[in-house]
Coordinates of C-alpha atoms in Angstrom, one line a residue:
M1 CA 115.3 41.7 139.3
G2 CA 115.2 38.6 137.2
I3 CA 116.1 38.3 133.5
L4 CA 113.3 38.3 131.0
V5 CA 113.8 35.3 128.7
G6 CA 113.4 36.2 125.0
G7 CA 113.6 40.0 125.7
T8 CA 110.9 42.7 125.1
T9 CA 108.5 42.6 122.1
M10 CA 110.6 45.3 120.4
E11 CA 113.8 43.3 121.0
R12 CA 112.2 40.1 119.6
E13 CA 111.0 41.9 116.5
R14 CA 114.5 43.4 116.0
D15 CA 116.0 39.9 116.4
E16 CA 113.6 38.5 113.9
M17 CA 114.4 41.2 111.3
E18 CA 118.2 40.6 111.8
A19 CA 117.6 36.9 111.4
A20 CA 115.7 37.4 108.2
R21 CA 118.4 39.6 106.8
A22 CA 121.1 37.0 107.6
M23 CA 119.0 34.2 106.0
A24 CA 118.9 36.1 102.7
G25 CA 122.6 35.5 102.1
T26 CA 123.2 32.2 104.1
D27 CA 123.0 28.6 102.8
D28 CA 121.8 25.7 105.0
T29 CA 125.4 24.5 105.9
A30 CA 126.4 27.9 107.0
L31 CA 123.2 28.2 109.0
A32 CA 123.9 24.9 110.7
K33 CA 127.4 26.0 111.7
A34 CA 126.0 29.3 113.0
T35 CA 123.4 27.5 115.2
A36 CA 125.6 24.7 116.4
G37 CA 126.0 26.3 119.8
A38 CA 122.4 27.2 120.2
S39 CA 120.8 26.8 123.7
A40 CA 118.5 24.0 124.6
T41 CA 115.5 26.2 124.1
G42 CA 116.2 26.3 120.4
A43 CA 115.0 29.9 120.3
P44 CA 117.2 31.1 117.3
M45 CA 116.1 28.1 115.2
T46 CA 112.5 28.9 116.0
M47 CA 112.9 32.6 115.0
A48 CA 114.6 31.6 111.7
A49 CA 111.8 29.2 110.8
K50 CA 109.2 31.8 111.7
M51 CA 110.9 34.5 109.7
Q52 CA 111.3 32.3 106.7
T53 CA 107.5 31.8 106.5
R54 CA 106.9 35.5 107.2
T55 CA 109.3 36.8 104.5
G56 CA 107.7 34.5 102.0
Q57 CA 104.3 36.1 102.7
W58 CA 105.8 39.6 102.3
I59 CA 107.2 38.7 98.9
K60 CA 103.8 37.6 97.7
K61 CA 101.5 40.2 96.0
A62 CA 99.6 42.5 98.3
P63 CA 96.1 41.1 99.1
T64 CA 94.4 44.3 97.7
E65 CA 95.0 46.6 94.8
K66 CA 94.6 49.6 97.1
L67 CA 98.0 48.9 98.6
H68 CA 100.5 50.1 96.1
L69 CA 103.3 52.6 95.7
P70 CA 102.3 56.1 94.5
E71 CA 102.6 56.9 90.8
P72 CA 105.7 58.8 89.8
N73 CA 105.3 62.6 90.2
I74 CA 105.6 63.9 86.6
F75 CA 106.1 67.4 87.9
V76 CA 109.4 66.8 89.8
P77 CA 112.1 68.8 88.0
K78 CA 115.3 67.2 86.8
D79 CA 117.0 70.1 85.0
L80 CA 117.8 73.1 87.3
S81 CA 120.2 74.7 84.9
L82 CA 120.0 78.5 84.2
K83 CA 119.4 79.8 80.7
E84 CA 121.9 82.2 79.3
V85 CA 120.6 85.7 78.9
H86 CA 122.3 87.0 75.7
E87 CA 121.3 90.6 76.1
K88 CA 120.2 92.9 79.0
V89 CA 116.4 93.1 78.9
T90 CA 115.1 95.8 81.3
F91 CA 111.4 95.7 80.6
P92 CA 108.9 93.3 79.0
T93 CA 108.6 93.3 75.3
V94 CA 106.0 92.0 72.8
L95 CA 107.7 88.9 71.4
R96 CA 104.9 87.4 69.3
K97 CA 101.5 88.5 68.0
S98 CA 98.8 86.7 66.1
P99 CA 95.0 87.1 65.6
L100 CA 94.6 84.6 68.6
S101 CA 97.1 85.9 71.1
Q102 CA 99.8 88.3 72.1
L103 CA 102.9 87.3 74.1
W104 CA 104.8 89.6 76.4
Y105 CA 108.2 88.3 77.5
K106 CA 110.9 89.2 80.0
P107 CA 113.9 86.9 81.0
D108 CA 115.0 86.7 84.6
T109 CA 117.8 89.2 85.0
L110 CA 117.6 89.7 88.8
F111 CA 117.2 86.4 90.7
S112 CA 119.1 83.7 88.8
T113 CA 116.6 80.9 89.8
P114 CA 115.5 78.0 87.6
K115 CA 111.9 79.3 87.8
V116 CA 109.3 80.8 85.5
H117 CA 106.0 82.7 85.8
I118 CA 103.3 82.3 83.1
I119 CA 100.1 84.2 83.0
I120 CA 97.4 83.6 80.4
D121 CA 94.5 86.1 80.3
F122 CA 91.4 84.6 78.5
H123 CA 89.6 87.7 77.3
C124 CA 86.0 86.6 76.6
P125 CA 83.7 89.5 75.8
L126 CA 80.6 87.3 76.3
S127 CA 81.5 86.8 80.0
S128 CA 79.9 90.0 81.2
H129 CA 77.1 91.1 78.9
S130 CA 74.4 90.1 81.5
S131 CA 74.1 89.0 85.1
E132 CA 73.4 85.5 83.9
A133 CA 76.6 85.5 81.9
V134 CA 78.6 86.7 84.9
V135 CA 77.4 84.0 87.3
A136 CA 77.8 81.3 84.6
T137 CA 81.4 82.4 84.0
E138 CA 82.0 82.3 87.7
L139 CA 80.7 78.8 87.9
F140 CA 82.8 77.7 84.9
V141 CA 85.9 78.9 86.7
D142 CA 84.9 77.2 89.9
L143 CA 84.4 73.9 88.0
L144 CA 87.8 74.2 86.3
V145 CA 89.5 74.6 89.7
D146 CA 87.5 71.7 91.0
Y147 CA 88.4 69.4 88.1
L148 CA 92.1 70.3 88.4
N149 CA 92.4 69.4 92.0
A150 CA 93.8 66.0 91.0
Y151 CA 97.0 67.8 90.0
A152 CA 97.3 70.3 92.9
Y153 CA 99.1 68.1 95.4
D154 CA 101.7 66.7 93.0
A155 CA 102.4 70.1 91.6
Q156 CA 102.7 71.7 95.0
I157 CA 105.2 69.2 96.4
A158 CA 107.2 69.5 93.2
G159 CA 107.6 73.3 93.6
L160 CA 104.9 74.3 91.2
F161 CA 101.8 76.4 91.7
Y162 CA 98.8 77.5 89.7
S163 CA 95.6 79.5 90.1
I164 CA 92.6 80.1 88.0
Y165 CA 90.4 83.1 88.8
L166 CA 87.7 85.3 87.4
T167 CA 88.4 88.7 85.8
S168 CA 86.2 91.6 84.7
A169 CA 86.4 90.3 81.1
G170 CA 86.9 86.5 81.4
F171 CA 89.3 84.5 83.4
Q172 CA 93.0 84.1 84.0
V173 CA 95.4 81.2 84.5
S174 CA 98.6 81.8 86.4
L175 CA 101.4 79.3 86.8
G176 CA 104.8 79.5 88.6
G177 CA 107.7 77.4 89.8
Y178 CA 110.5 75.4 88.3
N179 CA 110.7 75.8 84.6
D180 CA 111.8 72.3 83.8
K181 CA 108.3 70.7 84.2
M182 CA 106.2 73.8 83.8
R183 CA 105.0 72.8 80.4
A184 CA 103.7 69.5 81.8
L185 CA 101.5 71.3 84.3
L186 CA 100.5 73.9 81.6
N187 CA 99.5 71.1 79.3
A188 CA 97.4 69.4 81.9
I189 CA 95.5 72.6 82.6
L190 CA 95.0 73.5 78.9
V191 CA 93.7 70.0 78.1
Q192 CA 91.2 70.3 81.0
I193 CA 90.0 73.7 79.7
A194 CA 89.9 72.6 76.1
S195 CA 87.9 69.4 76.8
F196 CA 85.6 70.9 79.4
E197 CA 82.5 69.0 80.2
V198 CA 79.7 69.6 82.7
K199 CA 79.6 67.0 85.5
P200 CA 76.0 67.3 86.9
N201 CA 76.9 66.3 90.4
R202 CA 79.8 68.8 90.7
F203 CA 77.7 71.5 89.0
S204 CA 75.0 71.1 91.6
A205 CA 77.5 71.1 94.5
L206 CA 79.4 74.1 93.4
K207 CA 76.3 76.0 92.5
E208 CA 74.9 75.5 96.0
T209 CA 78.2 76.8 97.5
S210 CA 78.1 79.8 95.2
V211 CA 74.5 80.6 96.1
K212 CA 75.4 80.5 99.8
D213 CA 78.3 82.9 99.1
Y214 CA 76.0 85.4 97.5
Q215 CA 73.5 85.0 100.3
N216 CA 76.2 85.7 102.8
F217 CA 76.9 89.1 101.2
N218 CA 74.0 90.4 103.3
F219 CA 76.0 89.6 106.4
R220 CA 79.2 91.4 105.4
Q221 CA 80.4 94.3 107.6
P222 CA 78.7 97.6 106.7
Y223 CA 82.1 99.1 105.5
S224 CA 82.4 96.2 103.0
Q225 CA 78.9 96.9 101.8
A226 CA 79.7 100.6 101.4
S227 CA 82.8 99.7 99.3
Y228 CA 80.6 97.5 97.1
Y229 CA 78.2 100.5 96.5
V230 CA 81.1 102.8 95.6
S231 CA 82.2 100.3 92.9
L232 CA 78.6 99.8 91.7
I233 CA 78.2 103.6 91.3
L234 CA 81.6 104.2 89.7
E235 CA 82.1 101.2 87.3
D236 CA 80.4 101.5 83.9
K237 CA 79.4 97.8 83.8
K238 CA 78.9 96.1 87.1
W239 CA 76.0 93.9 88.0
P240 CA 74.2 94.1 91.4
V241 CA 74.6 91.2 93.8
A242 CA 70.9 90.8 94.1
E243 CA 70.5 90.3 90.3
K244 CA 73.4 87.9 90.2
L245 CA 71.9 85.8 93.0
E246 CA 68.6 85.6 91.2
A247 CA 70.3 84.6 88.0
L248 CA 72.4 82.0 89.8
S249 CA 69.4 80.5 91.6
K250 CA 67.7 79.9 88.2
L251 CA 70.8 78.5 86.4
E252 CA 70.4 74.9 85.3
S253 CA 73.0 72.5 84.1
D254 CA 71.4 72.2 80.6
F255 CA 71.6 75.9 80.1
F256 CA 75.1 76.1 81.5
A257 CA 76.3 73.3 79.1
K258 CA 75.1 75.5 76.2
F259 CA 76.5 78.6 77.7
V260 CA 80.1 77.4 77.9
P261 CA 80.6 77.0 74.1
H262 CA 78.9 80.4 73.7
L263 CA 81.3 82.0 76.2
L264 CA 84.4 80.5 74.6
S265 CA 83.3 81.2 71.0
K266 CA 85.0 84.7 71.2
T267 CA 88.4 84.6 72.9
F268 CA 91.7 86.4 72.8
L269 CA 94.7 85.4 74.8
E270 CA 97.1 87.9 76.4
C271 CA 100.1 86.0 77.7
Y272 CA 103.0 87.0 79.9
V273 CA 106.1 84.8 80.3
Q274 CA 108.9 85.8 82.7
G275 CA 111.8 83.9 84.2
N276 CA 114.4 81.2 83.3
I277 CA 113.2 80.7 79.8
E278 CA 114.6 81.6 76.4
P279 CA 112.7 83.7 73.8
S280 CA 112.3 80.7 71.4
E281 CA 110.9 78.6 74.2
A282 CA 108.4 81.3 75.2
K283 CA 107.2 81.5 71.7
S284 CA 106.9 77.7 71.6
V285 CA 104.8 77.8 74.8
V286 CA 102.3 80.2 73.3
Q287 CA 102.2 78.3 70.1
E288 CA 101.4 75.2 72.1
I289 CA 98.6 77.1 73.9
E290 CA 97.1 78.2 70.6
N291 CA 97.3 74.6 69.3
T292 CA 95.6 73.1 72.3
I293 CA 93.0 75.8 72.8
F294 CA 92.0 76.9 69.3
N295 CA 93.3 74.2 66.9
A296 CA 92.4 71.0 68.6
P297 CA 89.6 68.9 67.1
N298 CA 86.1 69.9 68.3
S299 CA 87.6 72.9 70.2
L300 CA 85.1 75.2 71.8
F301 CA 87.3 78.2 71.4
K302 CA 87.1 80.6 68.5
S303 CA 88.9 83.9 67.9
M304 CA 87.4 87.3 68.4
S305 CA 87.7 90.5 66.4
P306 CA 89.4 93.6 67.8
S307 CA 86.1 95.5 67.7
E308 CA 84.8 93.1 70.4
Y309 CA 87.5 93.9 72.9
L310 CA 86.0 94.9 76.3
T311 CA 87.1 97.9 78.3
K312 CA 86.3 98.9 81.8
R313 CA 85.5 102.6 82.3
V314 CA 84.8 104.7 85.3
V315 CA 82.1 107.4 85.9
M316 CA 83.5 110.9 86.1
L317 CA 82.1 112.9 89.0
E318 CA 81.3 116.6 88.8
N319 CA 83.6 119.3 90.1
E320 CA 82.6 121.1 93.3
L321 CA 79.7 118.7 93.8
K322 CA 79.3 116.1 96.5
C323 CA 77.2 113.1 95.4
Y324 CA 75.8 111.0 98.1
Y325 CA 74.0 107.6 98.4
Q326 CA 72.2 106.6 101.5
T327 CA 70.9 103.1 102.2
E328 CA 70.1 100.8 105.1
G329 CA 72.5 97.9 105.9
L330 CA 71.4 94.6 104.5
N331 CA 71.6 93.0 108.0
Q332 CA 69.8 95.3 110.4
K333 CA 70.9 93.0 113.3
N334 CA 74.3 94.5 112.8
Q335 CA 74.4 97.7 114.8
N336 CA 77.3 99.2 112.9
S337 CA 76.9 102.0 110.4
S338 CA 79.6 103.0 107.9
V339 CA 80.6 105.9 105.6
I340 CA 83.0 106.0 102.7
Q341 CA 83.9 109.4 101.5
Y342 CA 85.5 109.0 98.1
I343 CA 87.4 111.9 96.6
Q344 CA 88.0 111.3 92.9
V345 CA 91.2 113.1 91.8
H346 CA 92.5 112.1 88.3
Q347 CA 93.3 109.4 85.8
D348 CA 96.8 107.8 85.9
D349 CA 99.4 110.6 85.5
A350 CA 102.9 110.4 86.9
I351 CA 103.2 113.9 88.4
L352 CA 99.7 113.9 89.8
N353 CA 100.2 110.4 91.1
I354 CA 103.2 111.3 93.3
K355 CA 101.4 114.4 94.8
L356 CA 98.4 112.3 95.7
E357 CA 100.6 109.5 97.2
L358 CA 102.5 112.1 99.2
F359 CA 99.3 113.6 100.6
S360 CA 98.1 110.2 101.6
L361 CA 101.4 109.5 103.3
I362 CA 101.2 112.8 105.2
A363 CA 97.5 112.6 106.1
S364 CA 96.8 109.0 106.9
Q365 CA 98.1 108.9 110.5
P366 CA 96.6 112.3 111.5
A367 CA 93.3 111.2 110.1
F368 CA 93.4 108.0 112.2
N369 CA 94.5 109.9 115.3
Q370 CA 91.7 112.6 115.0
L371 CA 88.8 110.4 113.9
R372 CA 89.6 107.3 115.8
T373 CA 91.7 108.2 118.8
V374 CA 90.4 111.7 119.6
E375 CA 86.8 111.6 118.5
Q376 CA 86.4 107.9 119.0
L377 CA 84.0 107.6 116.0
G378 CA 84.7 104.0 115.2
Y379 CA 87.1 101.1 115.6
I380 CA 87.5 100.9 111.8
T381 CA 89.0 104.2 110.5
S382 CA 91.4 104.8 107.7
L383 CA 92.5 107.2 105.0
S384 CA 94.0 105.6 101.9
L385 CA 94.5 105.6 98.2
R386 CA 92.1 103.9 95.8
S387 CA 92.4 103.1 92.2
D388 CA 89.5 102.0 89.9
Y389 CA 90.9 101.0 86.5
G390 CA 93.5 103.7 86.5
V391 CA 91.3 106.5 88.1
L392 CA 93.0 107.5 91.4
A393 CA 91.2 108.8 94.5
L394 CA 91.4 109.2 98.2
Q395 CA 88.9 107.5 100.4
V396 CA 88.2 107.8 104.1
V397 CA 86.4 104.8 105.7
I398 CA 84.7 104.8 109.1
Q399 CA 82.5 102.2 110.7
S400 CA 80.7 103.1 113.9
T401 CA 78.0 102.1 116.4
V402 CA 78.0 105.4 118.2
K403 CA 77.2 107.9 115.3
D404 CA 75.2 107.7 112.1
P405 CA 76.8 107.9 108.7
S406 CA 75.6 111.5 108.0
Y407 CA 77.3 112.7 111.1
L408 CA 80.5 110.7 110.2
D409 CA 80.6 112.2 106.8
G410 CA 80.4 115.7 108.3
R411 CA 83.3 114.9 110.6
V412 CA 85.4 113.8 107.6
D413 CA 84.8 117.2 106.0
E414 CA 85.8 118.9 109.3
F415 CA 89.0 116.9 109.4
F416 CA 90.0 118.1 105.9
K417 CA 89.2 121.7 106.9
M418 CA 91.3 121.3 110.1
F419 CA 94.1 119.7 108.1
E420 CA 94.4 122.7 105.7
S421 CA 96.5 124.5 108.3
K422 CA 98.8 121.5 108.7
I423 CA 99.5 121.5 105.0
Y424 CA 100.1 125.3 104.8
E425 CA 102.4 125.2 107.8
L426 CA 104.3 122.2 106.7
S427 CA 108.0 122.9 107.3
D428 CA 110.6 122.4 104.6
K429 CA 112.2 119.8 106.8
D430 CA 109.0 117.8 107.3
F431 CA 108.2 118.0 103.6
K432 CA 111.6 116.7 102.6
R433 CA 111.4 113.9 105.2
N434 CA 108.0 112.7 103.8
V435 CA 109.3 112.9 100.2
K436 CA 112.3 110.8 101.2
S437 CA 110.1 108.3 102.9
L438 CA 108.0 107.9 99.8
I439 CA 111.1 107.6 97.6
D440 CA 112.5 104.9 99.8
S441 CA 109.3 102.9 99.7
K442 CA 109.2 103.1 95.9
L443 CA 112.9 102.1 95.6
E444 CA 112.4 98.9 97.6
K445 CA 113.6 96.0 95.4
F446 CA 111.4 93.2 94.3
K447 CA 111.7 90.3 96.8
N448 CA 111.3 87.5 94.2
L449 CA 110.4 86.7 90.6
W450 CA 106.6 86.7 91.3
E451 CA 106.6 90.2 92.8
E452 CA 108.5 91.6 89.8
S453 CA 106.3 89.9 87.3
D454 CA 103.1 90.9 89.1
F455 CA 104.3 94.6 88.8
Y456 CA 104.9 94.3 85.1
W457 CA 101.7 92.3 84.5
G458 CA 99.7 95.0 86.4
E459 CA 100.9 97.6 83.9
I460 CA 100.0 95.3 80.9
Q461 CA 96.6 94.4 82.3
A462 CA 95.8 98.1 83.1
G463 CA 96.9 99.2 79.7
T464 CA 99.2 101.9 81.1
L465 CA 102.5 100.1 80.1
K466 CA 104.6 102.4 82.2
F467 CA 107.2 99.8 83.0
D468 CA 109.6 102.6 84.1
R469 CA 107.0 104.0 86.5
V470 CA 109.2 103.7 89.6
E471 CA 112.2 105.4 88.0
S472 CA 110.1 108.3 86.5
E473 CA 108.1 108.9 89.6
V474 CA 111.2 108.9 91.8
T475 CA 112.8 111.5 89.5
M476 CA 109.8 113.7 89.7
L477 CA 109.6 113.3 93.5
R478 CA 113.2 114.5 93.8
E479 CA 112.3 117.6 91.8
L480 CA 109.0 118.3 93.5
K481 CA 108.7 121.6 95.4
K482 CA 106.6 122.2 98.5
E483 CA 104.7 125.0 96.7
E484 CA 103.7 122.7 93.9
F485 CA 102.4 120.2 96.4
I486 CA 100.3 122.8 98.3
E487 CA 98.9 124.1 95.0
Y488 CA 97.8 120.5 94.2
F489 CA 96.1 120.3 97.6
D490 CA 94.2 123.6 96.9
Q491 CA 93.2 122.5 93.5
Y492 CA 91.9 118.9 94.1
I493 CA 91.6 117.9 97.8
K494 CA 90.6 120.6 100.2
V495 CA 86.8 120.9 100.9
D496 CA 86.1 123.9 98.6
A497 CA 88.7 123.0 96.0
P498 CA 87.6 123.9 92.4
Q499 CA 88.3 120.4 91.1
R500 CA 87.2 118.4 94.1
R501 CA 84.8 115.6 93.1
T502 CA 83.3 113.7 96.0
L503 CA 81.0 110.7 96.5
S504 CA 79.8 109.8 100.0
V505 CA 78.2 106.3 100.4
Q506 CA 76.4 106.0 103.8
V507 CA 75.2 102.6 105.1
F508 CA 72.9 102.9 108.1
G509 CA 73.0 100.0 110.6
G510 CA 70.5 98.8 113.1
N511 CA 71.5 101.4 115.7
H512 CA 70.6 104.2 113.3
S513 CA 67.4 103.2 111.5
A514 CA 65.6 106.3 112.9
E515 CA 68.4 108.6 111.5
F516 CA 68.1 106.9 108.1
K517 CA 64.4 107.8 107.9
T518 CA 65.2 111.4 108.8
A519 CA 68.1 111.6 106.4
I520 CA 66.2 110.4 103.3
A521 CA 63.4 112.9 104.1
E522 CA 65.7 115.9 104.1
A523 CA 66.2 118.2 101.1
D524 CA 69.6 118.3 99.4
P525 CA 71.9 120.9 100.8
P526 CA 73.7 123.3 98.4
K527 CA 76.3 121.7 96.1
M528 CA 75.1 118.2 97.0
Y529 CA 73.3 115.7 94.9
R530 CA 71.4 112.7 96.3
I531 CA 71.7 109.5 94.2
T532 CA 68.4 107.6 94.4
D533 CA 68.8 105.6 91.1
I534 CA 72.3 104.2 90.8
F535 CA 71.9 103.1 87.1
G536 CA 70.1 106.3 86.1
F537 CA 72.9 108.3 87.7
K538 CA 75.6 106.3 85.8
R539 CA 73.8 106.8 82.5
S540 CA 73.7 110.6 83.0
R541 CA 77.4 111.0 83.7
P542 CA 80.4 111.1 81.3
L543 CA 83.1 108.4 81.6
Y544 CA 86.8 108.5 81.8
S545 CA 88.6 107.1 78.7
S546 CA 89.9 103.6 78.9
L547 CA 93.6 103.1 79.4
K548 CA 93.4 99.6 77.9
G549 CA 93.8 99.3 74.2
G550 CA 92.7 96.4 72.1
P551 CA 94.8 93.4 71.0
G552 CA 98.1 94.5 69.6
R553 CA 98.5 97.8 71.4
I554 CA 102.1 98.0 72.4
T555 CA 102.8 101.8 72.4
M556 CA 104.9 102.8 75.4
D557 CA 103.1 106.0 76.5

């Protein structure tokens, strides 16, 4: 094989780069000496001359402004030091209160990381007084998220995150990550919220997306539709999807631009700060929030009075009565039907909580085995706990193509009747084993700062404020007797229990349209009540009290 004069393209480029680097620190005399022994081809001299021209071009300004280095990332942390915790703080405490906000605070005492989690709950009572207000608030949140996308990438690669999402009484901002530059991200978000303007092109685009999302509700699985109807029946103030879709379709940018100042004209901020941050700095953060949101020139935000604080309440079902709601699936091309049997048990209470959790632990696998594996009623089958604003319940979910929802509901009742003997015959050994399993699950340690703060924030948001929930419930579990557990089952859960309160929501799919017509024509059996008007039913029923107090409530009960 012959020798390739000049080498490969890659080798030539490498030689050119080496020549350019050499020229940068070599004068003409030195260069002449270095090339005195060059071959007759003059190749090295040719490369040097070529590179001199090329490097000159490189030094010149780029031919277009689009070619430039990225701007410095303002969110990259520099200070990763840990703040000193002067005293052991076990639970969150109220650190600051004002007519505009309340601050809950807890330093990081577990993970020793230079990170912080900040949650700001914007309580806006005008966000949910009508279906129009609800969809306009949803669109306001969507637009905020859209406007803030410019910060998302830089924040993410610098170890920060944020989210903005809708709540039942307004919206929430959550931020987490390295504490050193958290205030820079917080300020960027607050300025965007405080200076919110409607951009017609983005309004139209996001409205169209939201309309499609609502329209797609009809194509959800029947079990998802059934869960929606359960919430619609139970929640005191909840707007139907159909009404929200109609309101959204009619929403115009001019009306929306007027609605946003109206929405924000009554606002209270509930704030939670946890992590590598000192108390004085946490107070300073909330003061900065108030200054940006409420005290800035031309601010849209105004304070609200305690009497305007919204609460979410839940319909109380009647003892020894099964209420049931039957409807056709919104997409009759879907052959599946579904039933949710909801057994309402009690409002948040430590001793009742552990008994209900223990029953769910014991019964969930047998329910699946009987209804799914043995009877093969449907691929989706589960028994689980459910909580609606502090009201706890059991729910059994089945989705099926082979049987209609009325039949499925009857099979759920039969399972509970069959399971009575299992509860009564439960051995002491099995009882203690299940109690230990529940205790072990409760004693699992928080994996990170976010998991811990989410637990405490859940207590604050619900209004329960039981920060020692795990410890107190574990103590009660260790003292729980099998006889007390069986008595609880007899009182609340078994089919003929004196305090059993049941709601059955039945969604009939395409395979069972004939069964639906038959079902709605039948008379109510004893101790059963057919719901034909959801809102009339809700108006006729008492409500559970709210666990959520107004601004300033800090009682640890």
